[in-house]
């Protein structure tokens, strides 16, 4: 076999989340009262446009989660050996962006390096000039062809994007019948088509210090942000749900203990707590290199550990909300009646309490997603986030810190990371607002 599949810990957690989403969707589709709020979400133009943008990010993230190792050339009679480099399906799809590296910095859509270098002419004289790139604009023989070629590629991408976008939008319009979604689909496909058309001949967002394509780095950062924003919920949700509901329902010493725990955690500065936990985890990883077969597995373990640490430090807010809601529900007549008839506490919690707080959980998790994505960027910037070898928005911004202070200033790495992160967080926030409006019963009563 030319490759061997690789399942990292974060991959397994993503697959678990996908399976949970599919199972939940099948469950909700069979129950009209659960499906009704989602129909309100589907009727919101803002929600569906935001979901279209998020779907594009999710597609990139899922393709970047399917990992494998390529087989190395085999000599006669030797055992098959695989490359230590772990690649993904996304890496294979955008292989030119990954392997076509330059010497160092180059500006977006440039044909030459960003700084002058000394070179010897045919006459033996030394002159300083901007060297041509090895790949960016290499198909051009002269700089005079540059503007015409860029315009041609933009027009080609525009026309093909409009054609494919209209066809796809017609299909999407049959499902949602919203003009905003129709326009958003055409716009997204057109923008992607233009970028693809330009990327076949140039570095659209330039290159970094070691010559890597910044567009490739930005796209690779999407998976890290999505994992931080979603996998963390696997830790946050069980803690907040069970402790919050237990504190509100049982009250007494159970409530006192749980309140004491989350009050103590809330009083500790979160950044210091996360930094201390990450440093202890890093020492453990460094002292046990035999645990990891590849460097990718080592970096992935730090990413999963960061999700665990963020989950253990961010469940207190949701726990408070659930405790307060459970305290109110405990006094409801149907709960009092169930207790009078001798129904067990476990049955009351699973059949009456938990289903009625799910809207709070869903709203809180969707609203917290963007906060976790931004938290990764901040933590990686200060050096306690993901592994430095892992590409993320935080590591890109941290790397751009020194680039902004050089002369001439290298601005495109920071601008690219900021733009991608802004679009992701903005789309998540707009979708979260629509979900909150659809699921919050108070807002629905007011609007109805």
Tab-separated table of C-alpha atoms in Angstrom, residues 23-336:
chain	number	residue	atom	x	y	z
A	23	UNK	CA	-27.101	10.906	15.855
A	24	UNK	CA	-28.584	14.089	17.327
A	25	UNK	CA	-29.850	15.186	13.913
A	26	UNK	CA	-31.612	11.861	13.372
A	27	UNK	CA	-33.129	12.092	16.854
A	28	UNK	CA	-34.344	15.676	16.377
A	29	UNK	CA	-35.872	14.986	12.937
A	30	UNK	CA	-38.308	12.503	14.479
A	31	UNK	CA	-39.617	14.952	17.128
A	32	UNK	CA	-41.587	17.954	15.970
A	33	UNK	CA	-41.166	19.981	19.170
A	34	UNK	CA	-37.364	19.713	18.873
A	35	UNK	CA	-37.413	20.415	15.148
A	36	UNK	CA	-39.479	23.604	15.462
A	37	UNK	CA	-36.647	25.883	16.775
A	38	UNK	CA	-34.317	24.665	14.027
A	39	UNK	CA	-36.956	25.564	11.456
A	40	UNK	CA	-36.921	29.083	12.875
A	41	UNK	CA	-33.139	29.084	12.460
A	42	UNK	CA	-33.526	27.938	8.830
A	43	UNK	CA	-35.943	30.824	8.187
A	44	UNK	CA	-33.326	33.380	9.271
A	45	UNK	CA	-31.328	34.765	6.344
A	46	UNK	CA	-28.501	35.819	8.636
A	47	UNK	CA	-28.264	32.320	10.107
A	48	UNK	CA	-28.162	30.572	6.749
A	49	UNK	CA	-25.581	32.955	5.272
A	50	UNK	CA	-23.401	32.481	8.365
A	51	UNK	CA	-23.893	28.719	8.138
A	52	UNK	CA	-22.762	28.807	4.498
A	53	UNK	CA	-19.494	30.470	5.523
A	54	UNK	CA	-19.042	28.106	8.480
A	55	UNK	CA	-19.686	25.109	6.207
A	56	UNK	CA	-16.746	26.168	4.037
A	57	UNK	CA	-14.487	26.321	7.104
A	58	UNK	CA	-15.826	22.985	8.373
A	59	UNK	CA	-15.122	21.344	5.009
A	60	UNK	CA	-11.496	22.481	5.127
A	61	UNK	CA	-11.211	21.335	8.749
A	62	UNK	CA	-12.646	17.867	8.054
A	63	UNK	CA	-10.420	17.318	5.010
A	64	UNK	CA	-7.441	18.341	7.146
A	65	UNK	CA	-8.461	15.756	9.769
A	66	UNK	CA	-8.053	12.732	7.478
A	67	UNK	CA	-4.362	11.914	8.023
A	68	UNK	CA	-1.990	9.400	6.459
A	69	UNK	CA	1.718	8.614	6.005
A	70	UNK	CA	3.204	7.995	2.579
A	71	UNK	CA	5.248	4.840	1.880
A	72	UNK	CA	8.950	5.420	1.210
A	73	UNK	CA	10.711	3.748	-1.759
A	74	UNK	CA	11.295	0.093	-0.915
A	75	UNK	CA	14.475	-1.800	-1.716
A	76	UNK	CA	14.486	-5.500	-2.545
A	77	UNK	CA	13.549	-7.724	0.375
A	78	UNK	CA	13.255	-4.965	2.966
A	79	UNK	CA	10.263	-4.212	5.116
A	80	UNK	CA	7.949	-1.424	3.965
A	81	UNK	CA	8.830	1.846	5.707
A	82	UNK	CA	6.582	4.900	5.870
A	83	UNK	CA	7.530	8.559	5.959
A	84	UNK	CA	7.620	10.159	9.439
A	85	UNK	CA	5.762	13.149	7.972
A	86	UNK	CA	2.006	13.001	8.626
A	87	UNK	CA	-0.041	14.503	5.801
A	88	UNK	CA	-3.780	15.034	5.342
A	89	UNK	CA	-6.213	14.803	2.439
A	90	UNK	CA	-6.272	18.601	2.413
A	91	UNK	CA	-2.468	18.677	2.073
A	92	UNK	CA	-2.774	16.434	-0.969
A	93	UNK	CA	-5.466	18.614	-2.560
A	94	UNK	CA	-3.386	21.793	-2.161
A	95	UNK	CA	-0.002	20.129	-2.660
A	96	UNK	CA	1.372	22.906	-4.920
A	97	UNK	CA	0.827	25.448	-2.124
A	98	UNK	CA	2.605	23.163	0.336
A	99	UNK	CA	5.679	22.185	-1.673
A	100	UNK	CA	6.276	25.316	-3.762
A	101	UNK	CA	8.259	27.275	-1.194
A	102	UNK	CA	10.432	30.300	-1.860
A	103	UNK	CA	13.699	31.432	-0.302
A	104	UNK	CA	12.147	33.952	2.108
A	105	UNK	CA	9.599	36.768	2.226
A	106	UNK	CA	7.619	37.755	-0.851
A	107	UNK	CA	4.660	40.129	-1.026
A	108	UNK	CA	1.158	39.026	-2.130
A	109	UNK	CA	1.001	38.258	-5.874
A	110	UNK	CA	4.699	39.187	-6.234
A	111	UNK	CA	7.160	37.951	-8.849
A	112	UNK	CA	10.292	38.751	-6.829
A	113	UNK	CA	11.520	38.537	-3.234
A	114	UNK	CA	10.618	41.358	-0.862
A	115	UNK	CA	14.206	42.402	-0.126
A	116	UNK	CA	17.156	43.094	-2.387
A	117	UNK	CA	20.061	40.676	-2.619
A	118	UNK	CA	23.563	41.034	-4.030
A	119	UNK	CA	24.348	39.140	-7.208
A	120	UNK	CA	27.183	39.045	-9.737
A	121	UNK	CA	26.364	40.120	-13.286
A	122	UNK	CA	27.841	38.612	-16.455
A	123	UNK	CA	30.393	41.421	-16.461
A	124	UNK	CA	31.625	40.425	-13.011
A	125	UNK	CA	30.051	43.427	-11.305
A	126	UNK	CA	28.083	43.104	-8.082
A	127	UNK	CA	24.648	44.676	-8.047
A	128	UNK	CA	21.697	44.625	-5.663
A	129	UNK	CA	18.330	43.668	-7.086
A	130	UNK	CA	15.108	41.839	-6.253
A	131	UNK	CA	15.618	38.168	-7.251
A	132	UNK	CA	12.830	36.416	-9.147
A	133	UNK	CA	10.768	33.853	-7.240
A	134	UNK	CA	11.168	30.174	-8.065
A	135	UNK	CA	7.424	29.586	-8.389
A	136	UNK	CA	5.472	32.820	-8.028
A	137	UNK	CA	5.125	34.282	-11.519
A	138	UNK	CA	7.721	31.838	-12.860
A	139	UNK	CA	5.581	31.252	-15.964
A	140	UNK	CA	6.173	34.861	-17.067
A	141	UNK	CA	9.245	35.717	-19.099
A	142	UNK	CA	9.083	39.456	-18.471
A	143	UNK	CA	7.607	41.793	-15.853
A	144	UNK	CA	5.650	43.599	-18.564
A	145	UNK	CA	3.350	40.557	-18.798
A	146	UNK	CA	2.506	40.687	-15.097
A	147	UNK	CA	-0.526	43.002	-15.010
A	148	UNK	CA	-2.216	41.394	-17.994
A	149	UNK	CA	-1.691	37.924	-16.543
A	150	UNK	CA	-3.133	38.864	-13.146
A	151	UNK	CA	-6.175	40.506	-14.750
A	152	UNK	CA	-6.682	37.473	-16.999
A	153	UNK	CA	-6.582	35.088	-14.050
A	154	UNK	CA	-9.000	37.249	-12.042
A	155	UNK	CA	-11.463	37.398	-14.955
A	156	UNK	CA	-11.136	33.661	-15.572
A	157	UNK	CA	-11.784	32.936	-11.894
A	158	UNK	CA	-14.669	35.410	-11.851
A	159	UNK	CA	-16.419	33.888	-14.861
A	160	UNK	CA	-15.938	30.288	-13.789
A	161	UNK	CA	-16.943	31.180	-10.224
A	162	UNK	CA	-20.134	32.886	-11.385
A	163	UNK	CA	-21.025	29.909	-13.579
A	164	UNK	CA	-20.454	27.291	-10.882
A	165	UNK	CA	-21.885	29.588	-8.197
A	166	UNK	CA	-25.159	30.134	-10.043
A	167	UNK	CA	-25.601	26.396	-10.651
A	168	UNK	CA	-24.867	25.599	-6.998
A	169	UNK	CA	-27.052	28.483	-5.798
A	170	UNK	CA	-29.996	27.153	-7.813
A	171	UNK	CA	-29.655	23.812	-6.029
A	172	UNK	CA	-29.351	25.501	-2.622
A	173	UNK	CA	-32.285	27.790	-3.402
A	174	UNK	CA	-34.539	24.757	-3.834
A	175	UNK	CA	-33.855	23.869	-0.190
A	176	UNK	CA	-33.997	27.272	1.520
A	177	UNK	CA	-35.701	29.634	-0.976
A	178	UNK	CA	-33.933	32.695	0.415
A	179	UNK	CA	-32.443	35.413	-1.735
A	180	UNK	CA	-29.684	36.123	0.786
A	181	UNK	CA	-28.503	32.500	0.688
A	182	UNK	CA	-28.630	32.560	-3.118
A	183	UNK	CA	-26.409	35.660	-3.260
A	184	UNK	CA	-24.081	34.385	-0.519
A	185	UNK	CA	-23.518	31.083	-2.336
A	186	UNK	CA	-22.598	32.839	-5.581
A	187	UNK	CA	-20.296	35.249	-3.715
A	188	UNK	CA	-18.483	32.496	-1.800
A	189	UNK	CA	-17.951	30.306	-4.854
A	190	UNK	CA	-16.754	33.295	-6.904
A	191	UNK	CA	-14.241	34.416	-4.253
A	192	UNK	CA	-12.900	30.861	-3.900
A	193	UNK	CA	-12.662	30.522	-7.689
A	194	UNK	CA	-10.673	33.768	-8.034
A	195	UNK	CA	-8.273	32.727	-5.261
A	196	UNK	CA	-7.771	29.292	-6.859
A	197	UNK	CA	-7.164	30.874	-10.267
A	198	UNK	CA	-4.530	33.239	-8.848
A	199	UNK	CA	-2.952	30.556	-6.619
A	200	UNK	CA	-2.036	28.414	-9.618
A	201	UNK	CA	0.519	31.014	-10.681
A	202	UNK	CA	1.253	33.231	-7.671
A	203	UNK	CA	1.433	33.295	-3.885
A	204	UNK	CA	-1.893	35.062	-3.295
A	205	UNK	CA	-1.082	36.173	0.266
A	206	UNK	CA	2.698	36.139	-0.123
A	207	UNK	CA	5.233	33.974	1.720
A	208	UNK	CA	6.715	34.012	5.220
A	209	UNK	CA	10.295	34.063	6.512
A	210	UNK	CA	11.080	30.514	5.381
A	211	UNK	CA	9.216	30.902	2.093
A	212	UNK	CA	6.014	29.037	2.975
A	213	UNK	CA	2.819	30.146	1.273
A	214	UNK	CA	0.777	32.270	3.719
A	215	UNK	CA	-2.507	31.181	2.123
A	216	UNK	CA	-1.597	27.561	2.893
A	217	UNK	CA	-0.698	28.444	6.487
A	218	UNK	CA	-3.992	30.306	6.959
A	219	UNK	CA	-6.023	27.397	5.613
A	220	UNK	CA	-4.125	24.924	7.826
A	221	UNK	CA	-4.887	27.108	10.849
A	222	UNK	CA	-8.614	26.537	10.380
A	223	UNK	CA	-8.494	22.967	11.715
A	224	UNK	CA	-6.689	24.036	14.885
A	225	UNK	CA	-9.240	26.777	15.586
A	226	UNK	CA	-12.183	24.465	14.933
A	227	UNK	CA	-10.793	21.737	17.197
A	228	UNK	CA	-10.195	24.193	20.030
A	229	UNK	CA	-13.726	25.562	19.608
A	230	UNK	CA	-15.530	22.213	19.379
A	231	UNK	CA	-13.531	19.491	21.131
A	232	UNK	CA	-13.325	21.614	24.277
A	233	UNK	CA	-17.102	21.153	24.581
A	234	UNK	CA	-16.538	17.427	25.180
A	235	UNK	CA	-14.954	18.411	28.496
A	236	UNK	CA	-17.072	21.457	29.317
A	237	UNK	CA	-20.489	19.925	28.658
A	238	UNK	CA	-20.446	16.884	31.010
A	239	UNK	CA	-18.959	18.866	33.909
A	240	UNK	CA	-21.307	21.825	33.572
A	241	UNK	CA	-24.399	19.698	32.922
A	242	UNK	CA	-24.093	17.157	35.717
A	243	UNK	CA	-22.665	19.480	38.375
A	244	UNK	CA	-25.030	22.360	37.569
A	245	UNK	CA	-28.160	20.194	37.509
A	246	UNK	CA	-27.085	18.281	40.635
A	247	UNK	CA	-26.437	21.514	42.556
A	248	UNK	CA	-29.819	22.969	41.640
A	249	UNK	CA	-31.871	19.827	42.224
A	250	UNK	CA	-30.344	18.261	45.345
A	251	UNK	CA	-29.417	21.548	47.068
A	252	UNK	CA	-28.045	21.222	50.600
A	253	UNK	CA	-24.455	20.067	51.014
A	254	UNK	CA	-24.247	18.978	47.351
A	255	UNK	CA	-25.032	22.531	46.268
A	256	UNK	CA	-22.534	23.950	48.789
A	257	UNK	CA	-19.672	21.726	47.597
A	258	UNK	CA	-20.274	22.405	43.897
A	259	UNK	CA	-20.626	26.150	44.500
A	260	UNK	CA	-17.380	26.128	46.468
A	261	UNK	CA	-15.552	24.346	43.631
A	262	UNK	CA	-16.623	26.687	40.846
A	263	UNK	CA	-16.242	29.777	43.034
A	264	UNK	CA	-12.614	28.850	43.775
A	265	UNK	CA	-11.933	28.131	40.089
A	266	UNK	CA	-13.530	31.427	39.044
A	267	UNK	CA	-11.406	33.377	41.519
A	268	UNK	CA	-8.141	32.168	39.944
A	269	UNK	CA	-7.037	34.209	36.889
A	270	UNK	CA	-7.791	31.916	33.957
A	271	UNK	CA	-4.670	32.798	31.959
A	272	UNK	CA	-2.385	31.964	34.906
A	273	UNK	CA	-4.231	28.712	35.595
A	274	UNK	CA	-4.063	27.669	31.935
A	275	UNK	CA	-0.392	28.676	31.658
A	276	UNK	CA	0.557	26.643	34.737
A	277	UNK	CA	-1.340	23.581	33.491
A	278	UNK	CA	0.152	23.851	29.986
A	279	UNK	CA	3.697	24.146	31.351
A	280	UNK	CA	3.255	21.071	33.558
A	281	UNK	CA	1.816	19.172	30.612
A	282	UNK	CA	4.707	20.282	28.402
A	283	UNK	CA	7.262	18.987	30.924
A	284	UNK	CA	5.497	15.615	30.935
A	285	UNK	CA	5.545	15.413	27.141
A	286	UNK	CA	9.211	16.445	26.921
A	287	UNK	CA	10.303	13.824	29.458
A	288	UNK	CA	8.505	10.977	27.625
A	289	UNK	CA	9.450	11.229	23.929
A	290	UNK	CA	8.985	7.463	23.569
A	291	UNK	CA	5.218	7.951	23.783
A	292	UNK	CA	5.086	9.504	20.313
A	293	UNK	CA	5.962	7.876	17.018
A	294	UNK	CA	6.012	11.133	15.035
A	295	UNK	CA	6.379	14.831	15.753
A	296	UNK	CA	2.791	15.310	14.549
A	297	UNK	CA	1.549	12.932	17.265
A	298	UNK	CA	3.508	14.904	19.864
A	299	UNK	CA	2.066	18.242	18.709
A	300	UNK	CA	-1.408	16.725	18.533
A	301	UNK	CA	-1.193	15.499	22.122
A	302	UNK	CA	-0.406	19.039	23.255
A	303	UNK	CA	-3.438	20.288	21.285
A	304	UNK	CA	-5.727	17.712	22.933
A	305	UNK	CA	-4.252	18.556	26.349
A	306	UNK	CA	-4.926	22.255	25.687
A	307	UNK	CA	-8.569	21.416	24.880
A	308	UNK	CA	-8.776	19.461	28.135
A	309	UNK	CA	-7.263	22.327	30.123
A	310	UNK	CA	-9.574	24.924	28.514
A	311	UNK	CA	-12.552	22.680	29.216
A	312	UNK	CA	-11.614	22.217	32.870
A	313	UNK	CA	-11.278	25.979	33.339
A	314	UNK	CA	-14.313	27.203	31.336
A	315	UNK	CA	-17.243	25.098	32.619
A	316	UNK	CA	-18.078	27.313	35.573
A	317	UNK	CA	-20.192	29.874	33.677
A	318	UNK	CA	-22.494	27.273	32.123
A	319	UNK	CA	-22.676	25.424	35.455
A	320	UNK	CA	-23.991	28.584	37.161
A	321	UNK	CA	-26.666	29.032	34.496
A	322	UNK	CA	-27.828	25.430	34.765
A	323	UNK	CA	-27.901	25.567	38.561
A	324	UNK	CA	-30.124	28.647	38.520
A	325	UNK	CA	-32.480	27.184	35.911
A	326	UNK	CA	-32.734	23.869	37.798
A	327	UNK	CA	-33.541	25.680	41.055
A	328	UNK	CA	-36.519	27.303	39.316
A	329	UNK	CA	-37.662	24.118	37.605
A	330	UNK	CA	-37.478	22.138	40.855
A	331	UNK	CA	-40.411	24.174	42.182
A	332	UNK	CA	-42.579	23.535	39.108
A	333	UNK	CA	-45.836	21.682	39.725
A	334	UNK	CA	-45.050	18.714	37.465
A	335	UNK	CA	-41.712	18.159	39.272
A	336	UNK	CA	-43.448	18.359	42.655
